[in-house]
Short mmCIF file of C-alpha atoms in Angstrom, two decimals:
data_model
loop_
_atom_site.label_atom_id
_atom_site.label_comp_id
_atom_site.label_asym_id
_atom_site.label_seq_id
_atom_site.Cartn_x
_atom_site.Cartn_y
_atom_site.Cartn_z
CA UNK A 7 39.66 11.78 -25.92
CA UNK A 8 42.78 13.37 -24.59
CA UNK A 9 44.28 13.53 -27.99
CA UNK A 10 41.18 15.34 -29.20
CA UNK A 11 41.43 17.81 -26.31
CA UNK A 12 45.09 18.47 -27.09
CA UNK A 13 44.40 18.91 -30.70
CA UNK A 14 41.56 21.24 -30.16
CA UNK A 15 43.63 23.36 -27.59
CA UNK A 16 46.42 23.66 -30.18
CA UNK A 17 44.11 24.48 -33.03
CA UNK A 18 42.23 26.95 -30.94
CA UNK A 19 45.44 28.74 -29.99
CA UNK A 20 46.61 29.09 -33.47
CA UNK A 21 43.08 30.16 -34.76
CA UNK A 22 43.23 32.88 -31.98
CA UNK A 23 46.45 34.17 -33.46
CA UNK A 24 44.87 34.11 -37.01
CA UNK A 25 41.75 35.84 -35.72
CA UNK A 26 43.92 38.62 -34.17
CA UNK A 27 45.51 39.15 -37.62
CA UNK A 28 42.01 39.60 -39.27
CA UNK A 29 40.49 41.71 -36.50
CA UNK A 30 43.72 43.93 -36.34
CA UNK A 31 43.59 44.61 -40.08
CA UNK A 32 39.83 45.37 -39.87
CA UNK A 33 40.47 47.82 -36.81
CA UNK A 34 43.33 49.58 -38.71
CA UNK A 35 41.00 50.14 -41.65
CA UNK A 36 38.05 51.75 -39.71
CA UNK A 37 37.27 55.43 -39.31
CA UNK A 38 38.97 57.15 -36.34
CA UNK A 39 35.51 58.22 -34.99
CA UNK A 40 34.31 54.61 -35.00
CA UNK A 41 37.44 53.60 -33.02
CA UNK A 42 36.87 56.52 -30.53
CA UNK A 43 33.31 55.46 -30.00
CA UNK A 44 34.47 51.84 -29.44
CA UNK A 45 37.11 53.04 -26.89
CA UNK A 46 34.56 55.15 -25.01
CA UNK A 47 32.17 52.21 -24.60
CA UNK A 48 34.90 50.06 -22.77
CA UNK A 49 34.67 50.01 -18.96
CA UNK A 50 37.85 51.34 -17.50
CA UNK A 51 38.91 52.16 -21.11
CA UNK A 52 40.14 48.60 -21.44
CA UNK A 53 39.28 45.58 -23.48
CA UNK A 54 37.35 42.69 -21.90
CA UNK A 55 40.30 40.46 -21.38
CA UNK A 56 42.12 43.20 -19.61
CA UNK A 57 39.28 43.95 -17.26
CA UNK A 58 39.20 40.24 -16.57
CA UNK A 59 42.78 40.18 -15.67
CA UNK A 60 42.28 43.11 -13.40
CA UNK A 61 39.39 41.34 -11.68
CA UNK A 62 41.40 38.17 -11.25
CA UNK A 63 44.43 40.14 -9.80
CA UNK A 64 42.00 41.83 -7.22
CA UNK A 65 40.28 38.60 -6.33
CA UNK A 66 43.50 36.71 -5.91
CA UNK A 67 45.34 39.63 -4.19
CA UNK A 68 48.04 39.54 -6.86
CA UNK A 69 50.39 42.37 -7.62
CA UNK A 70 51.65 42.14 -11.19
CA UNK A 71 54.13 44.58 -12.80
CA UNK A 72 53.50 45.74 -16.27
CA UNK A 73 55.36 42.97 -17.98
CA UNK A 74 53.63 40.26 -15.84
CA UNK A 75 50.28 41.89 -16.61
CA UNK A 76 50.89 41.95 -20.24
CA UNK A 77 51.91 38.21 -20.16
CA UNK A 78 48.76 37.46 -18.08
CA UNK A 79 46.51 39.33 -20.64
CA UNK A 80 48.13 37.19 -23.53
CA UNK A 81 47.79 33.84 -21.52
CA UNK A 82 44.05 34.67 -20.89
CA UNK A 83 43.43 35.81 -24.43
CA UNK A 84 44.91 32.62 -25.89
CA UNK A 85 43.34 30.54 -23.12
CA UNK A 86 40.12 31.72 -24.39
CA UNK A 87 40.88 30.26 -27.73
CA UNK A 88 42.49 27.06 -26.34
CA UNK A 89 39.84 25.98 -23.85
CA UNK A 90 36.76 26.13 -26.30
CA UNK A 91 38.91 24.73 -29.02
CA UNK A 92 39.61 21.69 -26.95
CA UNK A 93 35.93 21.40 -26.20
CA UNK A 94 35.11 21.72 -29.91
CA UNK A 95 37.46 18.94 -30.90
CA UNK A 96 36.02 16.64 -28.27
CA UNK A 97 32.39 17.28 -29.40
CA UNK A 98 32.43 17.85 -33.04
CA UNK A 99 32.65 14.13 -34.05
CA UNK A 100 30.04 13.19 -31.30
CA UNK A 101 27.54 15.98 -31.89
CA UNK A 102 27.33 16.77 -35.58
CA UNK A 103 25.77 20.16 -35.03
CA UNK A 104 28.85 21.27 -33.25
CA UNK A 105 30.95 21.11 -36.41
CA UNK A 106 28.34 22.39 -38.69
CA UNK A 107 29.86 24.62 -41.41
CA UNK A 108 33.28 23.29 -40.67
CA UNK A 109 33.59 25.31 -37.66
CA UNK A 110 31.59 28.34 -38.80
CA UNK A 111 28.52 27.73 -36.44
CA UNK A 112 31.03 27.21 -33.52
CA UNK A 113 32.70 30.51 -34.34
CA UNK A 114 29.41 32.53 -34.58
CA UNK A 115 28.20 30.83 -31.35
CA UNK A 116 31.41 31.90 -29.43
CA UNK A 117 30.93 35.53 -30.81
CA UNK A 118 27.24 35.61 -29.68
CA UNK A 119 27.97 34.20 -26.16
CA UNK A 120 31.24 35.86 -25.45
CA UNK A 121 31.15 39.14 -27.19
CA UNK A 122 27.52 39.83 -27.42
CA UNK A 123 26.39 38.44 -23.98
CA UNK A 124 28.79 37.21 -21.53
CA UNK A 125 31.34 40.05 -21.54
CA UNK A 126 28.60 42.55 -20.82
CA UNK A 127 26.96 40.26 -18.17
CA UNK A 128 30.09 40.09 -16.44
CA UNK A 129 30.78 43.76 -16.57
CA UNK A 130 33.94 43.09 -18.69
CA UNK A 131 32.59 45.17 -21.63
CA UNK A 132 30.04 47.84 -21.99
CA UNK A 133 26.38 47.15 -23.22
CA UNK A 134 26.21 45.89 -26.92
CA UNK A 135 24.31 49.00 -28.02
CA UNK A 136 27.15 51.29 -26.81
CA UNK A 137 29.42 49.92 -29.43
CA UNK A 138 29.38 50.94 -33.16
CA UNK A 139 28.06 48.47 -35.70
CA UNK A 140 31.63 47.87 -36.99
CA UNK A 141 32.68 46.55 -33.64
CA UNK A 142 30.05 43.83 -33.79
CA UNK A 143 30.85 43.09 -37.41
CA UNK A 144 34.56 42.82 -36.72
CA UNK A 145 33.86 40.42 -33.79
CA UNK A 146 31.67 38.34 -36.02
CA UNK A 147 34.09 38.14 -38.85
CA UNK A 148 36.96 37.45 -36.33
CA UNK A 149 35.16 34.64 -34.64
CA UNK A 150 34.00 33.03 -37.95
CA UNK A 151 37.61 32.95 -38.87
CA UNK A 152 38.54 31.46 -35.46
CA UNK A 153 35.90 28.76 -35.87
CA UNK A 154 36.87 27.63 -39.32
CA UNK A 155 40.58 27.73 -38.49
CA UNK A 156 39.98 25.69 -35.38
CA UNK A 157 38.17 23.08 -37.44
CA UNK A 158 40.96 22.97 -39.94
CA UNK A 159 43.68 22.92 -37.45
CA UNK A 160 42.02 19.90 -35.71
CA UNK A 161 42.03 18.13 -38.96
CA UNK A 162 45.56 19.09 -39.83
CA UNK A 163 46.75 17.72 -36.20
CA UNK A 164 44.81 14.60 -36.73
CA UNK A 165 47.09 13.79 -39.72
#
């Protein structure tokens, strides 16, 4: 069980890196007005992870300089790939639906729960209808890549 958790965490971390490559390429290819609308929808003008780090910093009465804050944002971002990746690796052999589509269903579920619901419910992102359609599609594609890459990564680490 511990080995599954570790494999999943490592695979989820690597998959997060791959997702970032894909979503960054898509973001760079979109029209400037779409990017401007997306940026205007963000609370405090920041991504959800940045808003989460701000909230943690306030709740824990932490003072982070710019370098420390940038590191914290990356740790949280990759942690949000590692933790569900660990859970995925643990559950996919035990509950076949979890591994459906070689991780595709997992990735789409993460997108729906995190991007489309939870971030807004926690006040970390604006309401879904405030963002352009391209934002939702980019998130969906990115999370689909994350899901499949996590599945492949777990298999590769299993050897």
